[in-house]
mmCIF file of C-alpha atoms in Angstrom:
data_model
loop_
_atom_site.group_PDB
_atom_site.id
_atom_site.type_symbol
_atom_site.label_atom_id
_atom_site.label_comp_id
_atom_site.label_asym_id
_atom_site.label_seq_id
_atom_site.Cartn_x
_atom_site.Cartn_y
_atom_site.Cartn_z
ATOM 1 C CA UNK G 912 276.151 56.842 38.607
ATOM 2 C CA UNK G 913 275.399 60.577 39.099
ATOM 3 C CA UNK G 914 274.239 59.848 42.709
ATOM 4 C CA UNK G 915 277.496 58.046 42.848
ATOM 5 C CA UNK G 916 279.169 61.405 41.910
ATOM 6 C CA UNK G 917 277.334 63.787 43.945
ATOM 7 C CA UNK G 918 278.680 61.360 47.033
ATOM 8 C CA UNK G 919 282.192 61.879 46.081
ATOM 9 C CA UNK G 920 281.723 65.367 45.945
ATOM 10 C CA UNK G 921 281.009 65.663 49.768
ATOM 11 C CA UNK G 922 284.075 67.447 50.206
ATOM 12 C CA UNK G 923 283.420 69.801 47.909
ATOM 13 C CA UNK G 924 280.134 70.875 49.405
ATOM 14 C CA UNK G 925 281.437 70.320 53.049
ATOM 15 C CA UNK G 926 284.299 72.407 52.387
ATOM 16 C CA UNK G 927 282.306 75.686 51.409
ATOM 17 C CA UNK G 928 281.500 76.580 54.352
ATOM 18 C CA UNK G 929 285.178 76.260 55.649
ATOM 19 C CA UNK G 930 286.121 78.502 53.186
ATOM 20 C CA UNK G 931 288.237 75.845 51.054
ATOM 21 C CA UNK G 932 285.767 76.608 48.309
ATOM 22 C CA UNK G 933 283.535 79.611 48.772
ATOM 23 C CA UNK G 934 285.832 81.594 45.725
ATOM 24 C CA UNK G 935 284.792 81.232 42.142
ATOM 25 C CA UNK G 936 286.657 78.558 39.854
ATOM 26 C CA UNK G 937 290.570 79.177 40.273
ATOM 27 C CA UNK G 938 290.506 81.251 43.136
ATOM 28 C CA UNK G 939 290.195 78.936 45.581
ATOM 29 C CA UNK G 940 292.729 77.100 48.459
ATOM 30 C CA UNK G 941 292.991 73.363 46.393
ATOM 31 C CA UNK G 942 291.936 74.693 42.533
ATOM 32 C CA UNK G 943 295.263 76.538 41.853
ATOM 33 C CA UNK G 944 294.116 79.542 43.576
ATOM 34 C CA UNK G 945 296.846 79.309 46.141
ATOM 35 C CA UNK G 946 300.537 79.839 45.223
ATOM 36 C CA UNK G 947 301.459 77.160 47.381
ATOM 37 C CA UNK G 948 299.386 74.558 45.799
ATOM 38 C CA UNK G 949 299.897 74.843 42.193
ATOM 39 C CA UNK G 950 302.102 73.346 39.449
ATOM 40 C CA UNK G 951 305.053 75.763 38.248
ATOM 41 C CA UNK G 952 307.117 75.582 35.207
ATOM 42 C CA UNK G 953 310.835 75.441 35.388
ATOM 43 C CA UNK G 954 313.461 76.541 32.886
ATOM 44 C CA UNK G 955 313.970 73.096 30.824
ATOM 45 C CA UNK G 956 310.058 73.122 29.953
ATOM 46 C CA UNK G 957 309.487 70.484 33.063
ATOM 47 C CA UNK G 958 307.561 71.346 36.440
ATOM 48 C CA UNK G 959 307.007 71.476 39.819
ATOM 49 C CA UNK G 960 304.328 70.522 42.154
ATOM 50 C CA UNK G 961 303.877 72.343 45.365
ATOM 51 C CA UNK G 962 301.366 71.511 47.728
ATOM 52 C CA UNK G 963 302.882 73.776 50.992
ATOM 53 C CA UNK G 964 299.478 73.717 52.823
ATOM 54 C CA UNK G 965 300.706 74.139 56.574
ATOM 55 C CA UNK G 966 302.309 76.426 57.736
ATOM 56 C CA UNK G 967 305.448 74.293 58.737
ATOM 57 C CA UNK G 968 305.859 73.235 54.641
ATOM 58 C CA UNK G 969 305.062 76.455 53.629
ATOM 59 C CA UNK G 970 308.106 77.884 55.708
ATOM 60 C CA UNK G 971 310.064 75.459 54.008
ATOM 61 C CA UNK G 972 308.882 76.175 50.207
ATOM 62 C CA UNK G 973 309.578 79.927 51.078
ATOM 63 C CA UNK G 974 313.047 78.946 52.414
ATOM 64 C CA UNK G 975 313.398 76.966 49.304
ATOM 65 C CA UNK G 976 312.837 79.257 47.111
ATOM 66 C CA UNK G 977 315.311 81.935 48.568
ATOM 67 C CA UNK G 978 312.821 83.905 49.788
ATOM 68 C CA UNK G 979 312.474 85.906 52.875
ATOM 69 C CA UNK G 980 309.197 85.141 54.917
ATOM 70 C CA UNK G 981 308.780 88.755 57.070
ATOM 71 C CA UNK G 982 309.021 90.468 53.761
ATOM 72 C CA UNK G 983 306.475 88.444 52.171
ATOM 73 C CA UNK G 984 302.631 88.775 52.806
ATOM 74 C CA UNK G 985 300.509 86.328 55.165
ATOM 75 C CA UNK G 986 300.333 82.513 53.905
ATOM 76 C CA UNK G 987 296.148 82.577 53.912
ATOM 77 C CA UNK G 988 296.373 86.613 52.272
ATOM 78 C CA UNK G 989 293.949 86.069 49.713
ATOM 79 C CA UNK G 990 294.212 89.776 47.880
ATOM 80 C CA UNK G 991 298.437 88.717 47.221
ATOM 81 C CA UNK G 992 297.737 85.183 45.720
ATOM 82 C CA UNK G 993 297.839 86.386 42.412
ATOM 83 C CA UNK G 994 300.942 88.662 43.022
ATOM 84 C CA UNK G 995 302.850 85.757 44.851
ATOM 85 C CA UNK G 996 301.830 83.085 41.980
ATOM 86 C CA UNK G 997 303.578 85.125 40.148
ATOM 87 C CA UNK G 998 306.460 85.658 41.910
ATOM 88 C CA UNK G 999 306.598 81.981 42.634
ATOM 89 C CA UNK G 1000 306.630 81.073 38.603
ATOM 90 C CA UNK G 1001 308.850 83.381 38.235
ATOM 91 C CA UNK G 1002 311.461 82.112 40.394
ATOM 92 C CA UNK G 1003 310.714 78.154 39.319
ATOM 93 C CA UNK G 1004 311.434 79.376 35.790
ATOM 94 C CA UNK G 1005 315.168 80.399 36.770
ATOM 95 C CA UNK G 1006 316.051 76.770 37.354
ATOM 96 C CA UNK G 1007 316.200 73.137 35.729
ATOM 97 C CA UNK G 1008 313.162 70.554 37.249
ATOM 98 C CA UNK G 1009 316.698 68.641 38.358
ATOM 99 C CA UNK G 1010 318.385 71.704 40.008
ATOM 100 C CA UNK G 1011 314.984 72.626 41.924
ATOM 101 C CA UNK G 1012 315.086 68.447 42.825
ATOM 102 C CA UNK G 1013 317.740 69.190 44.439
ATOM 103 C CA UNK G 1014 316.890 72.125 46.888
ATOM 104 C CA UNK G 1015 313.801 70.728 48.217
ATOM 105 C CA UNK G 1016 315.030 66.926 48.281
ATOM 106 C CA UNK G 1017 314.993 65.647 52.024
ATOM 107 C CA UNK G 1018 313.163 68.745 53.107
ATOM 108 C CA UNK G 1019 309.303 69.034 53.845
ATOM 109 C CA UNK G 1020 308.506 71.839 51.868
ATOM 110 C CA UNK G 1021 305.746 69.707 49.744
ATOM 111 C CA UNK G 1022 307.411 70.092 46.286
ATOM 112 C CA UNK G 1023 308.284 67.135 44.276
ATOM 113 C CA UNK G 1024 308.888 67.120 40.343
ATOM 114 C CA UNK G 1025 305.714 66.640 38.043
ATOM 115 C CA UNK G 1026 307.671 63.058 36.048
ATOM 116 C CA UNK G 1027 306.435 61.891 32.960
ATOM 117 C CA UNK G 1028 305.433 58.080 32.202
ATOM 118 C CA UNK G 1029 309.192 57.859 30.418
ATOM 119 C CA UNK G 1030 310.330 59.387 33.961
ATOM 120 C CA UNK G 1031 308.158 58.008 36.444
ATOM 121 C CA UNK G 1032 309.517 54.270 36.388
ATOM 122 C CA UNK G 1033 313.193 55.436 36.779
ATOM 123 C CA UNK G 1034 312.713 57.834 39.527
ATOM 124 C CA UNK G 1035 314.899 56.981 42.099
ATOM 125 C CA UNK G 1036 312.327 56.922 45.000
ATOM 126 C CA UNK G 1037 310.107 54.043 42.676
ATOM 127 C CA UNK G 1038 313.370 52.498 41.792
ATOM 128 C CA UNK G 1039 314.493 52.118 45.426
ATOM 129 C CA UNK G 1040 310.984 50.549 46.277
ATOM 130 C CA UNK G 1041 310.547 48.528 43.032
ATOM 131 C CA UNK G 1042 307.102 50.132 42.267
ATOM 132 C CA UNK G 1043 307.116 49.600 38.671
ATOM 133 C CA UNK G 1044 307.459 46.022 36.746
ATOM 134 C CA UNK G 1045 308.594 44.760 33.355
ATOM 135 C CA UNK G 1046 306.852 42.242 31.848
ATOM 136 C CA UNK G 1047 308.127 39.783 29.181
ATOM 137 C CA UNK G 1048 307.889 42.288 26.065
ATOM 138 C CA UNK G 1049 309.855 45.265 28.375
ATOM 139 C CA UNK G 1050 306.201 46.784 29.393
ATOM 140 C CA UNK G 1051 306.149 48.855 32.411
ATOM 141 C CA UNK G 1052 303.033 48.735 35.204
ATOM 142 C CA UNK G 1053 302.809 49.223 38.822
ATOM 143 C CA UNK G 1054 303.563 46.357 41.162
ATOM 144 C CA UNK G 1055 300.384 45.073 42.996
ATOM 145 C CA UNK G 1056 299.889 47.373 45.855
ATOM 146 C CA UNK G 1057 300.317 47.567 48.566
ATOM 147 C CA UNK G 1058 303.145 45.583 49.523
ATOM 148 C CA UNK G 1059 301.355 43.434 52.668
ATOM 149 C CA UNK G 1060 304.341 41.579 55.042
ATOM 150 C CA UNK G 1061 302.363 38.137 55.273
ATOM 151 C CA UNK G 1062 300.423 37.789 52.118
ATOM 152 C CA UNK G 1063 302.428 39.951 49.517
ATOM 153 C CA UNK G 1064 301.185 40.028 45.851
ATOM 154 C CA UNK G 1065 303.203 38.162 43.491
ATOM 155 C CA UNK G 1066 303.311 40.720 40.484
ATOM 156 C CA UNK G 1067 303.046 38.775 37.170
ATOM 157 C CA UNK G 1068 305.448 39.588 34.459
ATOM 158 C CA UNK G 1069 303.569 37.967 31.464
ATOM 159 C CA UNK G 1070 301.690 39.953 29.073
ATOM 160 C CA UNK G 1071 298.395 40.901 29.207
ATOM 161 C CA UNK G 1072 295.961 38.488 27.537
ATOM 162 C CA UNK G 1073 294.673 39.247 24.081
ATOM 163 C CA UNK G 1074 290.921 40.045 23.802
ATOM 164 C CA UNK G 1075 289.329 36.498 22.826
ATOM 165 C CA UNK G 1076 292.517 34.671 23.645
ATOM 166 C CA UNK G 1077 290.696 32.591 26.159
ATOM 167 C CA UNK G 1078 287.184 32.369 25.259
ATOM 168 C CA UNK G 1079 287.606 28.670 24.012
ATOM 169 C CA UNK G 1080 288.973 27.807 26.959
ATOM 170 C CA UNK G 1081 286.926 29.434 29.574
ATOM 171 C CA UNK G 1082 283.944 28.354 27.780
ATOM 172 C CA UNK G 1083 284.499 24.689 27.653
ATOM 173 C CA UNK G 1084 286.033 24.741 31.254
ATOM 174 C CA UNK G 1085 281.877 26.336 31.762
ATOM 175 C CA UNK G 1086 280.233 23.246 30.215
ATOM 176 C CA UNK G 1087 279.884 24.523 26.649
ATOM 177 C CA UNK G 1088 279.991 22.112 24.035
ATOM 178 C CA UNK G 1089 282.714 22.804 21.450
ATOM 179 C CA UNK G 1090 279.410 22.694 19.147
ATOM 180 C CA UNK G 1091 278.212 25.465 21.000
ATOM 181 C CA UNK G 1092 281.096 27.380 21.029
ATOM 182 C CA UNK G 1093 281.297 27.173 17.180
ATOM 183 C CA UNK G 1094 277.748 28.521 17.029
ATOM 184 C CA UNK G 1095 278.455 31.322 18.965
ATOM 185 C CA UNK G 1096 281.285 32.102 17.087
ATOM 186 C CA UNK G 1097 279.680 31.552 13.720
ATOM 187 C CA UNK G 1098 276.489 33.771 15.000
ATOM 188 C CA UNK G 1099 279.267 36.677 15.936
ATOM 189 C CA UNK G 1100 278.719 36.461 19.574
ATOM 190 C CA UNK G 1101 282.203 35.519 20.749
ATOM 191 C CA UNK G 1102 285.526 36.197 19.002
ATOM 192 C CA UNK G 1103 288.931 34.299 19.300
ATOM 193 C CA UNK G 1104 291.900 35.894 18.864
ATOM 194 C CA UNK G 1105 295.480 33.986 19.164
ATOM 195 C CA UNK G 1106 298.751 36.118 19.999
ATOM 196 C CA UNK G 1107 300.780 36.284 16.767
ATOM 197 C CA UNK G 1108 304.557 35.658 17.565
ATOM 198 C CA UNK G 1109 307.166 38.201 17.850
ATOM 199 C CA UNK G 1110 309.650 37.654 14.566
#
């Protein structure tokens, strides 16, 4: 497993030398270091999520945010990060998450709101492309994914099975005796456990 995570931090090491990562902790392009790649609180306690990266998005977010670019410093100016983070939050935190929805939506400035699970089911983007379900007792997952044009999942909307709710079942269907079965169950190996009904 730790060999497992030193591979999937390849970027991380790779990126060093490109400069991604060659600040300490915070400082750096993709660790909040960058004012155009950060979260920002807005005035009804919500936030924002930029992630401006190139230069065409970044125009945009500046835009955006009612801001003039020649009077601002360079995009990759390390030394005014701080100073424009600042700036940034303080101009998120002049406006609802909804209000700020609404000045970036349809653009390609990179900023999209930061939705809670109460939120993210009813957003109209998931709506419109039926990426949540609800299952039989009103729970809310993600639809299989992705969506394939010949062999689509068929998303189930029964509950999840009960821990043990089975093990009779998939036992015997194995070859187990139902002697068996009570021995293991008696010796504390398996457990059953039926779904009580809904009153």
């Amino acid at each position: 497993q730790v060999e497992g995570l030193a591979y999937l931090s390849s970027f991380l090491w790779k990126s060093q030398r490109l400069g991604l990562w060659s600040r300490p902790r915070g400082e750096n392009l993709l660790d909040s270091g960058a004012p155009f790649y950060e979260t920002y609180k807005t005035s009804d306690g919500k936030f924002m999520a930029v992630g401006a990266i190139e230069p065409q998005f970044y125009h945009q977010l500046i835009k955006g945010l009612g801001l003039d670019a020649s009077k601002l410093p360079g995009q990759m100016s390390h030394s005014y990060w701080p100073e424009m983070k600042q700036k940034f939050a303080s101009i998120f935190a002049q406006k609802t998450q909804d209000e700020w929805c609404s000045i970036f939506d349809g653009t390609d400035a990179c900023v999209t709101p930061v939705l809670s699970f109460d939120d993210v089911a009813s957003h109209q983007h998931n709506k419109q492309r039926s990426s949540f379900i609800k299952n039989e007792q009103g729970e809310i997952s993600p639809r299989p994914a992705p969506v394939l044009s010949r062999t689509p999942a068929v998303p189930s909307f029964k509950r999840d099975p009960i821990i043990g709710e089975h093990t009779e079942e998939i036992l015997l269907e194995y070859g187990f005796t139902k002697q068996e079965i009570t021995k293991l169950y008696s010796d504390k190996v398996i457990e059953f456990s039926k779904p009580k009904a809904n009153l």
